[in-house]
XYZ file of C-alpha atoms in Angstrom:
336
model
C 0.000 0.000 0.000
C 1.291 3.174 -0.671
C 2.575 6.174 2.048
C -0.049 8.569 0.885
C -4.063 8.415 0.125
C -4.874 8.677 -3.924
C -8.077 9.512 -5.592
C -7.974 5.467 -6.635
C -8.264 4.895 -3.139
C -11.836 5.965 -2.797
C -12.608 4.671 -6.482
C -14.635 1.610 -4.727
C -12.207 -0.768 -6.418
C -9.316 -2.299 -5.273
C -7.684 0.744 -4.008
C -10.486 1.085 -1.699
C -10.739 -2.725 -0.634
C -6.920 -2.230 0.015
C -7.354 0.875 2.443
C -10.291 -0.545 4.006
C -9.095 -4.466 4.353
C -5.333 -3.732 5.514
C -6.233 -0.831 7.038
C -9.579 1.180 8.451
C -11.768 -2.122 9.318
C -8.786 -4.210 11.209
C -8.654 -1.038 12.853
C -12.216 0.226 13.776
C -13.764 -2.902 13.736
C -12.303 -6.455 12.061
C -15.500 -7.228 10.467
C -14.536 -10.039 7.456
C -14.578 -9.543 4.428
C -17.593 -11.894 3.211
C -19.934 -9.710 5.912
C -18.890 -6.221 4.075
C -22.534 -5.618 3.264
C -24.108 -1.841 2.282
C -26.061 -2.062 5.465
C -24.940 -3.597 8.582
C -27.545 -5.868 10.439
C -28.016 -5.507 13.575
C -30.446 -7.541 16.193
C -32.203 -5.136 18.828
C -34.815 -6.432 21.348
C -35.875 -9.146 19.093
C -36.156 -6.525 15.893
C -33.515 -7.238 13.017
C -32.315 -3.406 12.188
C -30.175 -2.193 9.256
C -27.871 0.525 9.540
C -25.611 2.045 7.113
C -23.358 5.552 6.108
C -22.030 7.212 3.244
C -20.660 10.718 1.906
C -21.303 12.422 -1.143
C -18.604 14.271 -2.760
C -19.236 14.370 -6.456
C -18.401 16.893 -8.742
C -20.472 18.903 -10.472
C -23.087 19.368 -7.501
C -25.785 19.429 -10.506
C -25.433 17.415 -13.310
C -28.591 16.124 -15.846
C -31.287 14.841 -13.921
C -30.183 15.067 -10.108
C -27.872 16.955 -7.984
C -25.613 16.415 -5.079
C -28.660 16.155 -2.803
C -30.832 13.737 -4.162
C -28.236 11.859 -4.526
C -27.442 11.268 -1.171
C -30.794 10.364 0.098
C -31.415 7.972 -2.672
C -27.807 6.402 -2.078
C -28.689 5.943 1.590
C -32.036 4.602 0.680
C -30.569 1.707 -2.128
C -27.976 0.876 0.320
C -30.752 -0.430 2.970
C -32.476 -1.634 0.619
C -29.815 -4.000 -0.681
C -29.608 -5.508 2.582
C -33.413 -6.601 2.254
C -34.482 -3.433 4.811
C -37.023 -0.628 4.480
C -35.766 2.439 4.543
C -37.199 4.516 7.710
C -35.788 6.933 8.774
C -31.873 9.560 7.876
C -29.551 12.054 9.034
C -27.831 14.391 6.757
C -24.389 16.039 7.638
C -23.352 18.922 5.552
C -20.247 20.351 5.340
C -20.538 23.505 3.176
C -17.617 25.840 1.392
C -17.590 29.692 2.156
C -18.897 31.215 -0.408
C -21.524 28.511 -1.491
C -24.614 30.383 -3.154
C -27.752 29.942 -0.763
C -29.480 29.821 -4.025
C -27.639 26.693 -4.638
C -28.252 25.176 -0.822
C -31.805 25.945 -1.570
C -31.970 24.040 -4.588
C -30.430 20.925 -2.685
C -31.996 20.960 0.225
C -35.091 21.059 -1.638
C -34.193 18.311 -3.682
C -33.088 16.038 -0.491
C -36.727 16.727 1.443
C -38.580 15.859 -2.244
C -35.957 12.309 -2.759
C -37.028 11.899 0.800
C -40.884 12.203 0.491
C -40.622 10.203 -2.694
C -39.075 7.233 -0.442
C -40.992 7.708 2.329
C -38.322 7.907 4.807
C -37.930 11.335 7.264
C -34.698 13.159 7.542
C -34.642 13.042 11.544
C -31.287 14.594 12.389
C -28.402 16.176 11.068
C -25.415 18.630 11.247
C -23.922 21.501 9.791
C -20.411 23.004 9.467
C -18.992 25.214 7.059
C -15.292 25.869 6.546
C -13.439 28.380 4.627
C -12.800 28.736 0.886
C -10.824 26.024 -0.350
C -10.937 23.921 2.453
C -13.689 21.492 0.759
C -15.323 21.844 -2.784
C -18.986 23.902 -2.220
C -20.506 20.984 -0.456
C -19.735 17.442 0.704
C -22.635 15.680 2.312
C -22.716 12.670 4.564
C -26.035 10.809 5.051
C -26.951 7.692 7.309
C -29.758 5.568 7.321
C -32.011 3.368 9.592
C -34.206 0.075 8.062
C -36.320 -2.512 9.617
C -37.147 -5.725 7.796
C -40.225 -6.966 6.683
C -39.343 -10.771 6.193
C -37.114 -13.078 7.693
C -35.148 -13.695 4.899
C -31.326 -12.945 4.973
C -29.918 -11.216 1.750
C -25.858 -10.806 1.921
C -23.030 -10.269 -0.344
C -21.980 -13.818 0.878
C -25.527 -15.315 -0.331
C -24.469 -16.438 -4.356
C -24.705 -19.919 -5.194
C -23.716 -21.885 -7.986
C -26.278 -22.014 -10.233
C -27.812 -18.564 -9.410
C -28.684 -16.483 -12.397
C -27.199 -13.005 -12.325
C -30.551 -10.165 -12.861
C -30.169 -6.206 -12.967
C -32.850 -3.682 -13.613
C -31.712 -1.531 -16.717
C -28.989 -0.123 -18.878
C -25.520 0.311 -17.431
C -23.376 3.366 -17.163
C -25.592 6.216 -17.403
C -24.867 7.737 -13.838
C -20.919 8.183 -14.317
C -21.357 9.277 -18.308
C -23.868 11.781 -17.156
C -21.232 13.242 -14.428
C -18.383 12.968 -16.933
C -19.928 14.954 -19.641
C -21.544 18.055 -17.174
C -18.135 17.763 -15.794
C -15.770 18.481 -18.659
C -18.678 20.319 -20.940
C -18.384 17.396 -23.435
C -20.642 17.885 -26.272
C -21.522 14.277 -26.753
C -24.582 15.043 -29.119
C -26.913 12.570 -26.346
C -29.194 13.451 -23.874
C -27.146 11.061 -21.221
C -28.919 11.809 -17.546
C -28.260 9.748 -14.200
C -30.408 7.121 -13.297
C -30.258 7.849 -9.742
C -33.378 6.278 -8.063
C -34.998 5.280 -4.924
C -35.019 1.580 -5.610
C -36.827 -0.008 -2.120
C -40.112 -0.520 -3.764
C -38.540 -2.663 -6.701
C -36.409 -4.753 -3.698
C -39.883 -5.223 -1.616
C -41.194 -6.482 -4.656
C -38.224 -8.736 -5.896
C -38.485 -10.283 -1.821
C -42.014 -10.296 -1.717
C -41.804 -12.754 -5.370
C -38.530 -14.477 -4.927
C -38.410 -14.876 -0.977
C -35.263 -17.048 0.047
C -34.311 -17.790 -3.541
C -32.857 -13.960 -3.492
C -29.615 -14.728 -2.024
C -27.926 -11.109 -3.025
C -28.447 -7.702 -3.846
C -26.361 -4.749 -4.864
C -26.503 -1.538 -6.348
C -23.390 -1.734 -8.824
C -22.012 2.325 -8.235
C -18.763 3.227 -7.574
C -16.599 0.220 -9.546
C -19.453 -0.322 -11.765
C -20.868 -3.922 -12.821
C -17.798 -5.336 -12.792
C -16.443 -4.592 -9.297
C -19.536 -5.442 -8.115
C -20.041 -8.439 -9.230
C -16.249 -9.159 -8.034
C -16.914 -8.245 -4.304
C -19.985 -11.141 -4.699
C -17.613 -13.210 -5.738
C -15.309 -12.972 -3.262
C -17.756 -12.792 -0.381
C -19.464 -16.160 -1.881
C -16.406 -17.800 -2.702
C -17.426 -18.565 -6.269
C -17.017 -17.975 -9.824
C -19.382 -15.506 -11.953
C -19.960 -15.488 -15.922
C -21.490 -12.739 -17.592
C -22.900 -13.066 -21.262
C -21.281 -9.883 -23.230
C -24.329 -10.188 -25.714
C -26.728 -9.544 -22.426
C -25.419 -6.892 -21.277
C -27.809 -3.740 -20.920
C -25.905 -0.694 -22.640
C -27.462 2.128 -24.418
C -26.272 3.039 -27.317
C -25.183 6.962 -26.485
C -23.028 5.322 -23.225
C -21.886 3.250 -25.440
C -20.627 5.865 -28.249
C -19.992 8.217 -25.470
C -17.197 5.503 -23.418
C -16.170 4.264 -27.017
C -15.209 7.867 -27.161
C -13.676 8.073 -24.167
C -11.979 4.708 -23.716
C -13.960 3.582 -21.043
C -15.765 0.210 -20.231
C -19.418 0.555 -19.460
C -18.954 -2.334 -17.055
C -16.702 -0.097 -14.533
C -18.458 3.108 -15.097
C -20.588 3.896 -12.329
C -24.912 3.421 -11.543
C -27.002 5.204 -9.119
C -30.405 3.670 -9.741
C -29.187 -0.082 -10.487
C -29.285 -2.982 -9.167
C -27.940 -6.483 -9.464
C -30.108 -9.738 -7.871
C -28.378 -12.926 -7.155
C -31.501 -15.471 -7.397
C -31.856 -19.267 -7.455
C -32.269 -20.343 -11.280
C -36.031 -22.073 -10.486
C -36.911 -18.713 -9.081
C -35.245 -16.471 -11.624
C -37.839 -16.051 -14.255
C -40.208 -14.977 -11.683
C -38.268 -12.432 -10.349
C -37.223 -11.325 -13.965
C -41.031 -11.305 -14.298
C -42.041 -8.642 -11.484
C -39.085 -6.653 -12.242
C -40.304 -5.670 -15.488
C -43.555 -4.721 -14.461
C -41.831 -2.147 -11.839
C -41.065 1.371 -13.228
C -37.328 0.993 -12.345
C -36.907 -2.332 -14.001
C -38.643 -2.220 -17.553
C -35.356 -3.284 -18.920
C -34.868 -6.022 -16.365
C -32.623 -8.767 -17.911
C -30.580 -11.698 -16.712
C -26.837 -10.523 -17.724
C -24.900 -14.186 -16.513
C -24.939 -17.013 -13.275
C -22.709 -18.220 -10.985
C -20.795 -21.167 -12.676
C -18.616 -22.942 -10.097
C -17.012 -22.684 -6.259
C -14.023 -20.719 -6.443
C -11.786 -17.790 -4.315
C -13.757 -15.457 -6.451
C -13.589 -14.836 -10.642
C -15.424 -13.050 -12.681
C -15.568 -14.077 -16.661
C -17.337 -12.596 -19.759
C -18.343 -14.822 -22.368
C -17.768 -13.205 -25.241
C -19.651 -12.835 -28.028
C -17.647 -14.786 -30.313
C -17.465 -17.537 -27.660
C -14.345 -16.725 -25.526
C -13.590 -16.449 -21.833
C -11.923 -13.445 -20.624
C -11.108 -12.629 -16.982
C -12.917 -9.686 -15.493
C -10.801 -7.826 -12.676
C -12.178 -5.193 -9.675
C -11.323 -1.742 -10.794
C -7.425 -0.814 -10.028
C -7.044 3.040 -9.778
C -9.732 5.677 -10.670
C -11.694 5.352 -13.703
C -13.733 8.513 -12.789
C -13.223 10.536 -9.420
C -15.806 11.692 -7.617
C -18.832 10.631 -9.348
C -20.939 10.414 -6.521
């Protein structure tokens, strides 16, 4: 590891395992690696709680179809929701620039309380400090989350079995082409947007059809689909195959990374999700997905082929194997 943090260490790929593995968890906590969940679970008087954290820090704080602040709620939301928990209840910490426009705070804050009427959670407490020009970047925020769960089922990063098919909700890469372009003005002649998204409705659903055949979910963001799907494997201890030919990519993220060099399958999602389900339940799932508003592109995209210490393939579409690797540095800083 190196002497000094790097923007690839908070890329979500495997920088950031690296810092947090060898570093920050042996030293605030030791959980292992196949219980790194987006929620932790927690049992409290009988009640099975899920509680989770994270900070926004992207850059622009408006970009097409969002901003910093809806962002953060729907972030906090997906990441309860991934461990099978409704959403309840958030804070929101906000650390604001000198010299921020209240016009601009406005705007957020606005667009937080709307996010968080949409999801039906209430913002409950929070913080504010604000520190002097060029100390921080207009506005970072950090948001936490309470769920409770519905169902006894458990849903974990850990859960993937061989023989599970491999199900997300919609295209790929729109979130992190959407940030890229506002970012550096690119013309890209496409009306790319995020798909950030409250996505706890679609996971009640998925539960309430596929019950203990949904062994995982996660919302593929920083590290894309492919580091993902590499952290499942990892925690489950086997191998995943994805069909190139299946996967979901529209055609402006596609021209716009072909562009650009990038791989759709590391670029980052804010209102996707990936669902680990036993094959006999699969089509079912699929099924209910589609009818949902944030799933009418549902598809299965590959299965879990074999007990291993964790690869990820892609079939390709002329029929070879290639070997699919966690993100190394930082394929696009601060996207959310």
């Amino acid at each position: 590891m190196t002497d000094i943090i790097l923007l690839g260490h908070g890329s979500g790929g495997k920088l950031s395992h690296q810092l947090l593995d060898e570093l920050i968890i042996p030293t605030l906590s030791g959980v292992a690696q196949r219980d790194q969940n987006d929620a932790a679970v927690l049992n409290h008087g009988g009640q099975r709680l899920a509680f989770t954290t994270d900070s926004y820090v992207v850059d622009p704080i408006f970009f097409p179809g969002g901003n910093i602040g809806d962002l953060a709620i729907n972030g906090t939301v997906n990441d309860l929701a991934m461990a099978g928990a409704r959403p309840v209840a958030v804070s929101v910490g906000l650390i604001l620039e000198e010299g921020l426009p209240l016009e601009d705070l406005r705007r957020i804050l606005a667009s937080m309380k709307q996010a968080a009427q949409s999801a039906g959670v209430a913002i409950v407490t929070g913080d504010t400090k604000v520190v002097p020009r060029g100390k921080a970047d207009k506005i970072f925020i950090n948001t936490s989350g309470i769920g409770v769960f519905d169902h006894d089922y458990e849903v974990r990063g850990s859960g993937a079995r061989v023989g599970d098919k491999i199900l997300i909700n919609g295209s790929i890469g729109d979130h992190g082409m959407a940030i890229l372009a506002s970012r550096e003005g690119l013309d890209l002649e496409a009306d790319i947007r995020t798909d950030s998204a409250a996505l706890h409705e679609l996971v009640a659903e998925i539960i309430a059809a596929g019950g203990e055949a949904v062994h995982a979910l996660r919302d593929p963001t920083r590290g894309g689909v492919a580091t993902t799907l590499k952290e499942i494997a990892l925690q489950s201890q086997v191998d995943i195959t994805l069909e190139e030919a299946a996967q979901p990519v529209r055609q402006e993220v596609a021209g716009a990374c072909a562009i650009l060099g990038l791989d759709p399958l590391f670029v980052a999602n804010e209102g996707k999700l990936l669902a680990v389900v036993a094959p006999e339940a699969a089509e079912s799932v699929l099924a209910v997905m589609r009818r949902h508003p944030h799933g009418a592109e549902a598809t299965i995209i590959g299965e879990v082929t074999g007990a291993s210490d964790g690869k990820v393939f892609m079939r390709t579409a002329i029929g070879g194997l290639r070997a699919i690797e966690m993100l190394a540095g930082e394929q696009l800083p601060r996207i959310c």
